[in-house]
Amino acid sequence: MDAAAEAATRRQGLAPGDFLPFEAGWPQLRDGYLKALRDFEQAHGARYHRGEQDAAAGLGPVRLIGRIDRIDRLADGTRVVMDYKTESMDTTRQRVKDPLEDTQLAFYAALLGDEQLQAFYVNVGERGETHFVAQPDVDAARDALVAGILDDLRRIGEG
């Protein structure tokens, strides 16, 4: 991860001091993330599949397009979609409180087209605390989002 951070700093053309405000907290953030990821993978049998994955799906007369932060696979082949967040844990918890209000993970699920999948926000905290926050009703949220989009498009078409 350190090499990736250095490469990203170079790629973005940042001056050596630009990362300095974050450098002191980086080891704690990195170690906390790696521990949480290891625990998540062990608990769920998940393995990294793809990252920063461009995805598209046809939906009636429109095409949905997006980029998914991370996709893992479980031992049974089920895909796990993840989106990284650096917001407060309260904000992340609010995102999943009402599955029909959480359009981001539902949209990602629509892009993948899997009948069933799992979805998580990965809340990465600056103090080394990383939490995986499940959206347990992502399939229902996806179905509602798709139905809503199709209904809106129908109504727009009707004037």
JSON list of C-alpha atoms in Angstrom, two decimals:
[
{"chain": "A", "resi": 1, "resn": "MET", "atom": "CA", "xyz": [0.00, 0.00, 0.00]},
{"chain": "A", "resi": 2, "resn": "ASP", "atom": "CA", "xyz": [2.89, 2.35, 0.65]},
{"chain": "A", "resi": 3, "resn": "ALA", "atom": "CA", "xyz": [4.19, 1.83, -2.89]},
{"chain": "A", "resi": 4, "resn": "ALA", "atom": "CA", "xyz": [0.69, 2.42, -4.28]},
{"chain": "A", "resi": 5, "resn": "ALA", "atom": "CA", "xyz": [0.41, 5.67, -2.28]},
{"chain": "A", "resi": 6, "resn": "GLU", "atom": "CA", "xyz": [3.79, 6.85, -3.59]},
{"chain": "A", "resi": 7, "resn": "ALA", "atom": "CA", "xyz": [2.84, 5.93, -7.17]},
{"chain": "A", "resi": 8, "resn": "ALA", "atom": "CA", "xyz": [-0.50, 7.75, -6.88]},
{"chain": "A", "resi": 9, "resn": "THR", "atom": "CA", "xyz": [1.29, 10.83, -5.53]},
{"chain": "A", "resi": 10, "resn": "ARG", "atom": "CA", "xyz": [3.63, 10.81, -8.53]},
{"chain": "A", "resi": 11, "resn": "ARG", "atom": "CA", "xyz": [0.83, 10.09, -11.03]},
{"chain": "A", "resi": 12, "resn": "GLN", "atom": "CA", "xyz": [-1.20, 13.00, -9.74]},
{"chain": "A", "resi": 13, "resn": "GLY", "atom": "CA", "xyz": [1.80, 15.29, -9.99]},
{"chain": "A", "resi": 14, "resn": "LEU", "atom": "CA", "xyz": [1.71, 16.19, -6.31]},
{"chain": "A", "resi": 15, "resn": "ALA", "atom": "CA", "xyz": [4.66, 17.98, -4.80]},
{"chain": "A", "resi": 16, "resn": "PRO", "atom": "CA", "xyz": [6.55, 16.05, -2.11]},
{"chain": "A", "resi": 17, "resn": "GLY", "atom": "CA", "xyz": [4.96, 18.13, 0.66]},
{"chain": "A", "resi": 18, "resn": "ASP", "atom": "CA", "xyz": [1.38, 17.72, -0.61]},
{"chain": "A", "resi": 19, "resn": "PHE", "atom": "CA", "xyz": [0.95, 14.35, 1.10]},
{"chain": "A", "resi": 20, "resn": "LEU", "atom": "CA", "xyz": [2.71, 15.56, 4.25]},
{"chain": "A", "resi": 21, "resn": "PRO", "atom": "CA", "xyz": [-0.49, 16.43, 6.19]},
{"chain": "A", "resi": 22, "resn": "PHE", "atom": "CA", "xyz": [-1.70, 12.84, 5.69]},
{"chain": "A", "resi": 23, "resn": "GLU", "atom": "CA", "xyz": [1.64, 11.10, 6.11]},
{"chain": "A", "resi": 24, "resn": "ALA", "atom": "CA", "xyz": [1.58, 11.05, 9.92]},
{"chain": "A", "resi": 25, "resn": "GLY", "atom": "CA", "xyz": [-1.78, 9.25, 9.99]},
{"chain": "A", "resi": 26, "resn": "TRP", "atom": "CA", "xyz": [-1.08, 7.00, 7.01]},
{"chain": "A", "resi": 27, "resn": "PRO", "atom": "CA", "xyz": [0.46, 4.02, 8.92]},
{"chain": "A", "resi": 28, "resn": "GLN", "atom": "CA", "xyz": [-2.50, 3.88, 11.31]},
{"chain": "A", "resi": 29, "resn": "LEU", "atom": "CA", "xyz": [-5.05, 4.18, 8.47]},
{"chain": "A", "resi": 30, "resn": "ARG", "atom": "CA", "xyz": [-3.21, 1.59, 6.36]},
{"chain": "A", "resi": 31, "resn": "ASP", "atom": "CA", "xyz": [-2.80, -0.93, 9.17]},
{"chain": "A", "resi": 32, "resn": "GLY", "atom": "CA", "xyz": [-6.41, -0.53, 10.30]},
{"chain": "A", "resi": 33, "resn": "TYR", "atom": "CA", "xyz": [-7.69, -1.02, 6.77]},
{"chain": "A", "resi": 34, "resn": "LEU", "atom": "CA", "xyz": [-5.55, -4.09, 6.15]},
{"chain": "A", "resi": 35, "resn": "LYS", "atom": "CA", "xyz": [-6.63, -5.69, 9.44]},
{"chain": "A", "resi": 36, "resn": "ALA", "atom": "CA", "xyz": [-10.32, -5.01, 8.75]},
{"chain": "A", "resi": 37, "resn": "LEU", "atom": "CA", "xyz": [-9.96, -6.35, 5.21]},
{"chain": "A", "resi": 38, "resn": "ARG", "atom": "CA", "xyz": [-8.24, -9.52, 6.44]},
{"chain": "A", "resi": 39, "resn": "ASP", "atom": "CA", "xyz": [-10.98, -10.03, 9.04]},
{"chain": "A", "resi": 40, "resn": "PHE", "atom": "CA", "xyz": [-13.71, -9.43, 6.43]},
{"chain": "A", "resi": 41, "resn": "GLU", "atom": "CA", "xyz": [-12.15, -11.87, 3.96]},
{"chain": "A", "resi": 42, "resn": "GLN", "atom": "CA", "xyz": [-11.81, -14.56, 6.63]},
{"chain": "A", "resi": 43, "resn": "ALA", "atom": "CA", "xyz": [-15.33, -14.05, 7.98]},
{"chain": "A", "resi": 44, "resn": "HIS", "atom": "CA", "xyz": [-16.99, -14.07, 4.55]},
{"chain": "A", "resi": 45, "resn": "GLY", "atom": "CA", "xyz": [-14.64, -16.23, 2.50]},
{"chain": "A", "resi": 46, "resn": "ALA", "atom": "CA", "xyz": [-14.28, -13.26, 0.14]},
{"chain": "A", "resi": 47, "resn": "ARG", "atom": "CA", "xyz": [-11.44, -12.81, -2.32]},
{"chain": "A", "resi": 48, "resn": "TYR", "atom": "CA", "xyz": [-10.55, -9.76, -4.40]},
{"chain": "A", "resi": 49, "resn": "HIS", "atom": "CA", "xyz": [-11.89, -9.98, -7.95]},
{"chain": "A", "resi": 50, "resn": "ARG", "atom": "CA", "xyz": [-11.67, -6.50, -9.51]},
{"chain": "A", "resi": 51, "resn": "GLY", "atom": "CA", "xyz": [-11.20, -2.86, -8.55]},
{"chain": "A", "resi": 52, "resn": "GLU", "atom": "CA", "xyz": [-12.23, 0.42, -10.19]},
{"chain": "A", "resi": 53, "resn": "GLN", "atom": "CA", "xyz": [-14.39, -1.64, -12.54]},
{"chain": "A", "resi": 54, "resn": "ASP", "atom": "CA", "xyz": [-16.20, 0.22, -15.31]},
{"chain": "A", "resi": 55, "resn": "ALA", "atom": "CA", "xyz": [-19.62, -1.33, -15.81]},
{"chain": "A", "resi": 56, "resn": "ALA", "atom": "CA", "xyz": [-22.61, -0.71, -18.05]},
{"chain": "A", "resi": 57, "resn": "ALA", "atom": "CA", "xyz": [-26.04, -2.25, -18.40]},
{"chain": "A", "resi": 58, "resn": "GLY", "atom": "CA", "xyz": [-28.96, -1.67, -20.73]},
{"chain": "A", "resi": 59, "resn": "LEU", "atom": "CA", "xyz": [-32.19, -0.67, -19.06]},
{"chain": "A", "resi": 60, "resn": "GLY", "atom": "CA", "xyz": [-35.05, -0.15, -21.47]},
{"chain": "A", "resi": 61, "resn": "PRO", "atom": "CA", "xyz": [-34.15, 2.77, -23.72]},
{"chain": "A", "resi": 62, "resn": "VAL", "atom": "CA", "xyz": [-31.21, 3.94, -21.57]},
{"chain": "A", "resi": 63, "resn": "ARG", "atom": "CA", "xyz": [-27.79, 2.64, -20.68]},
{"chain": "A", "resi": 64, "resn": "LEU", "atom": "CA", "xyz": [-26.60, 2.76, -17.07]},
{"chain": "A", "resi": 65, "resn": "ILE", "atom": "CA", "xyz": [-22.88, 3.49, -16.71]},
{"chain": "A", "resi": 66, "resn": "GLY", "atom": "CA", "xyz": [-20.72, 3.60, -13.60]},
{"chain": "A", "resi": 67, "resn": "ARG", "atom": "CA", "xyz": [-17.46, 2.66, -11.95]},
{"chain": "A", "resi": 68, "resn": "ILE", "atom": "CA", "xyz": [-17.51, 0.25, -9.02]},
{"chain": "A", "resi": 69, "resn": "ASP", "atom": "CA", "xyz": [-14.79, 0.67, -6.38]},
{"chain": "A", "resi": 70, "resn": "ARG", "atom": "CA", "xyz": [-14.31, -3.01, -5.61]},
{"chain": "A", "resi": 71, "resn": "ILE", "atom": "CA", "xyz": [-15.81, -6.39, -6.46]},
{"chain": "A", "resi": 72, "resn": "ASP", "atom": "CA", "xyz": [-14.97, -9.52, -4.48]},
{"chain": "A", "resi": 73, "resn": "ARG", "atom": "CA", "xyz": [-16.14, -13.10, -4.97]},
{"chain": "A", "resi": 74, "resn": "LEU", "atom": "CA", "xyz": [-17.27, -15.51, -2.31]},
{"chain": "A", "resi": 75, "resn": "ALA", "atom": "CA", "xyz": [-16.34, -19.20, -2.45]},
{"chain": "A", "resi": 76, "resn": "ASP", "atom": "CA", "xyz": [-19.74, -20.00, -4.00]},
{"chain": "A", "resi": 77, "resn": "GLY", "atom": "CA", "xyz": [-19.18, -17.44, -6.78]},
{"chain": "A", "resi": 78, "resn": "THR", "atom": "CA", "xyz": [-21.48, -14.77, -5.36]},
{"chain": "A", "resi": 79, "resn": "ARG", "atom": "CA", "xyz": [-20.16, -11.32, -6.10]},
{"chain": "A", "resi": 80, "resn": "VAL", "atom": "CA", "xyz": [-19.71, -8.71, -3.38]},
{"chain": "A", "resi": 81, "resn": "VAL", "atom": "CA", "xyz": [-19.84, -5.08, -4.44]},
{"chain": "A", "resi": 82, "resn": "MET", "atom": "CA", "xyz": [-18.11, -2.47, -2.26]},
{"chain": "A", "resi": 83, "resn": "ASP", "atom": "CA", "xyz": [-17.88, 1.28, -2.18]},
{"chain": "A", "resi": 84, "resn": "TYR", "atom": "CA", "xyz": [-15.25, 3.07, -0.11]},
{"chain": "A", "resi": 85, "resn": "LYS", "atom": "CA", "xyz": [-16.27, 6.00, 2.10]},
{"chain": "A", "resi": 86, "resn": "THR", "atom": "CA", "xyz": [-14.19, 8.40, 4.19]},
{"chain": "A", "resi": 87, "resn": "GLU", "atom": "CA", "xyz": [-17.18, 9.98, 5.90]},
{"chain": "A", "resi": 88, "resn": "SER", "atom": "CA", "xyz": [-18.31, 9.63, 9.51]},
{"chain": "A", "resi": 89, "resn": "MET", "atom": "CA", "xyz": [-19.61, 6.22, 10.57]},
{"chain": "A", "resi": 90, "resn": "ASP", "atom": "CA", "xyz": [-22.96, 7.81, 11.44]},
{"chain": "A", "resi": 91, "resn": "THR", "atom": "CA", "xyz": [-23.33, 8.98, 7.83]},
{"chain": "A", "resi": 92, "resn": "THR", "atom": "CA", "xyz": [-22.46, 5.53, 6.50]},
{"chain": "A", "resi": 93, "resn": "ARG", "atom": "CA", "xyz": [-24.92, 3.87, 8.88]},
{"chain": "A", "resi": 94, "resn": "GLN", "atom": "CA", "xyz": [-27.62, 6.30, 7.71]},
{"chain": "A", "resi": 95, "resn": "ARG", "atom": "CA", "xyz": [-26.96, 5.25, 4.10]},
{"chain": "A", "resi": 96, "resn": "VAL", "atom": "CA", "xyz": [-28.08, 1.67, 4.78]},
{"chain": "A", "resi": 97, "resn": "LYS", "atom": "CA", "xyz": [-30.83, 2.47, 7.26]},
{"chain": "A", "resi": 98, "resn": "ASP", "atom": "CA", "xyz": [-33.51, 2.66, 4.54]},
{"chain": "A", "resi": 99, "resn": "PRO", "atom": "CA", "xyz": [-32.51, 0.43, 1.61]},
{"chain": "A", "resi": 100, "resn": "LEU", "atom": "CA", "xyz": [-34.84, 2.28, -0.75]},
{"chain": "A", "resi": 101, "resn": "GLU", "atom": "CA", "xyz": [-32.99, 5.54, -0.07]},
{"chain": "A", "resi": 102, "resn": "ASP", "atom": "CA", "xyz": [-29.55, 4.00, -0.73]},
{"chain": "A", "resi": 103, "resn": "THR", "atom": "CA", "xyz": [-29.28, 4.39, -4.48]},
{"chain": "A", "resi": 104, "resn": "GLN", "atom": "CA", "xyz": [-25.50, 3.98, -4.84]},
{"chain": "A", "resi": 105, "resn": "LEU", "atom": "CA", "xyz": [-25.14, 0.29, -3.95]},
{"chain": "A", "resi": 106, "resn": "ALA", "atom": "CA", "xyz": [-28.49, -0.44, -5.63]},
{"chain": "A", "resi": 107, "resn": "PHE", "atom": "CA", "xyz": [-27.19, 1.23, -8.81]},
{"chain": "A", "resi": 108, "resn": "TYR", "atom": "CA", "xyz": [-24.00, -0.84, -8.68]},
{"chain": "A", "resi": 109, "resn": "ALA", "atom": "CA", "xyz": [-26.13, -3.97, -8.27]},
{"chain": "A", "resi": 110, "resn": "ALA", "atom": "CA", "xyz": [-28.15, -2.96, -11.34]},
{"chain": "A", "resi": 111, "resn": "LEU", "atom": "CA", "xyz": [-24.91, -2.51, -13.30]},
{"chain": "A", "resi": 112, "resn": "LEU", "atom": "CA", "xyz": [-23.75, -6.02, -12.42]},
{"chain": "A", "resi": 113, "resn": "GLY", "atom": "CA", "xyz": [-27.05, -7.69, -13.20]},
{"chain": "A", "resi": 114, "resn": "ASP", "atom": "CA", "xyz": [-26.52, -10.54, -10.73]},
{"chain": "A", "resi": 115, "resn": "GLU", "atom": "CA", "xyz": [-29.75, -12.00, -9.40]},
{"chain": "A", "resi": 116, "resn": "GLN", "atom": "CA", "xyz": [-28.26, -12.05, -5.92]},
{"chain": "A", "resi": 117, "resn": "LEU", "atom": "CA", "xyz": [-25.20, -10.36, -4.55]},
{"chain": "A", "resi": 118, "resn": "GLN", "atom": "CA", "xyz": [-23.91, -8.80, -1.37]},
{"chain": "A", "resi": 119, "resn": "ALA", "atom": "CA", "xyz": [-23.03, -5.15, -0.89]},
{"chain": "A", "resi": 120, "resn": "PHE", "atom": "CA", "xyz": [-20.99, -3.19, 1.63]},
{"chain": "A", "resi": 121, "resn": "TYR", "atom": "CA", "xyz": [-19.75, 0.30, 2.24]},
{"chain": "A", "resi": 122, "resn": "VAL", "atom": "CA", "xyz": [-16.16, 0.25, 3.45]},
{"chain": "A", "resi": 123, "resn": "ASN", "atom": "CA", "xyz": [-15.86, 3.11, 5.91]},
{"chain": "A", "resi": 124, "resn": "VAL", "atom": "CA", "xyz": [-12.17, 4.01, 6.18]},
{"chain": "A", "resi": 125, "resn": "GLY", "atom": "CA", "xyz": [-11.47, 6.20, 9.20]},
{"chain": "A", "resi": 126, "resn": "GLU", "atom": "CA", "xyz": [-8.44, 8.40, 9.65]},
{"chain": "A", "resi": 127, "resn": "ARG", "atom": "CA", "xyz": [-7.73, 6.96, 13.09]},
{"chain": "A", "resi": 128, "resn": "GLY", "atom": "CA", "xyz": [-7.20, 3.45, 11.78]},
{"chain": "A", "resi": 129, "resn": "GLU", "atom": "CA", "xyz": [-10.76, 2.23, 12.17]},
{"chain": "A", "resi": 130, "resn": "THR", "atom": "CA", "xyz": [-12.21, 0.60, 9.08]},
{"chain": "A", "resi": 131, "resn": "HIS", "atom": "CA", "xyz": [-15.69, -0.90, 9.13]},
{"chain": "A", "resi": 132, "resn": "PHE", "atom": "CA", "xyz": [-17.58, -2.91, 6.54]},
{"chain": "A", "resi": 133, "resn": "VAL", "atom": "CA", "xyz": [-21.22, -1.77, 6.65]},
{"chain": "A", "resi": 134, "resn": "ALA", "atom": "CA", "xyz": [-23.60, -4.18, 4.93]},
{"chain": "A", "resi": 135, "resn": "GLN", "atom": "CA", "xyz": [-26.58, -3.19, 2.83]},
{"chain": "A", "resi": 136, "resn": "PRO", "atom": "CA", "xyz": [-28.55, -6.37, 3.58]},
{"chain": "A", "resi": 137, "resn": "ASP", "atom": "CA", "xyz": [-31.44, -5.54, 1.24]},
{"chain": "A", "resi": 138, "resn": "VAL", "atom": "CA", "xyz": [-29.42, -4.59, -1.84]},
{"chain": "A", "resi": 139, "resn": "ASP", "atom": "CA", "xyz": [-31.36, -6.97, -4.13]},
{"chain": "A", "resi": 140, "resn": "ALA", "atom": "CA", "xyz": [-34.71, -5.43, -3.16]},
{"chain": "A", "resi": 141, "resn": "ALA", "atom": "CA", "xyz": [-33.22, -1.92, -3.38]},
{"chain": "A", "resi": 142, "resn": "ARG", "atom": "CA", "xyz": [-31.88, -2.70, -6.87]},
{"chain": "A", "resi": 143, "resn": "ASP", "atom": "CA", "xyz": [-35.25, -4.01, -8.01]},
{"chain": "A", "resi": 144, "resn": "ALA", "atom": "CA", "xyz": [-37.02, -0.91, -6.68]},
{"chain": "A", "resi": 145, "resn": "LEU", "atom": "CA", "xyz": [-34.47, 1.42, -8.29]},
{"chain": "A", "resi": 146, "resn": "VAL", "atom": "CA", "xyz": [-34.79, -0.29, -11.68]},
{"chain": "A", "resi": 147, "resn": "ALA", "atom": "CA", "xyz": [-38.60, -0.24, -11.47]},
{"chain": "A", "resi": 148, "resn": "GLY", "atom": "CA", "xyz": [-38.49, 3.45, -10.54]},
{"chain": "A", "resi": 149, "resn": "ILE", "atom": "CA", "xyz": [-36.19, 4.36, -13.42]},
{"chain": "A", "resi": 150, "resn": "LEU", "atom": "CA", "xyz": [-38.33, 2.46, -15.91]},
{"chain": "A", "resi": 151, "resn": "ASP", "atom": "CA", "xyz": [-41.49, 4.06, -14.54]},
{"chain": "A", "resi": 152, "resn": "ASP", "atom": "CA", "xyz": [-39.96, 7.54, -14.74]},
{"chain": "A", "resi": 153, "resn": "LEU", "atom": "CA", "xyz": [-38.84, 6.92, -18.32]},
{"chain": "A", "resi": 154, "resn": "ARG", "atom": "CA", "xyz": [-42.32, 5.68, -19.26]},
{"chain": "A", "resi": 155, "resn": "ARG", "atom": "CA", "xyz": [-43.92, 8.76, -17.71]},
{"chain": "A", "resi": 156, "resn": "ILE", "atom": "CA", "xyz": [-41.44, 11.08, -19.44]},
{"chain": "A", "resi": 157, "resn": "GLY", "atom": "CA", "xyz": [-42.22, 9.35, -22.73]},
{"chain": "A", "resi": 158, "resn": "GLU", "atom": "CA", "xyz": [-45.93, 9.94, -22.13]},
{"chain": "A", "resi": 159, "resn": "GLY", "atom": "CA", "xyz": [-45.28, 13.61, -21.62]}
]
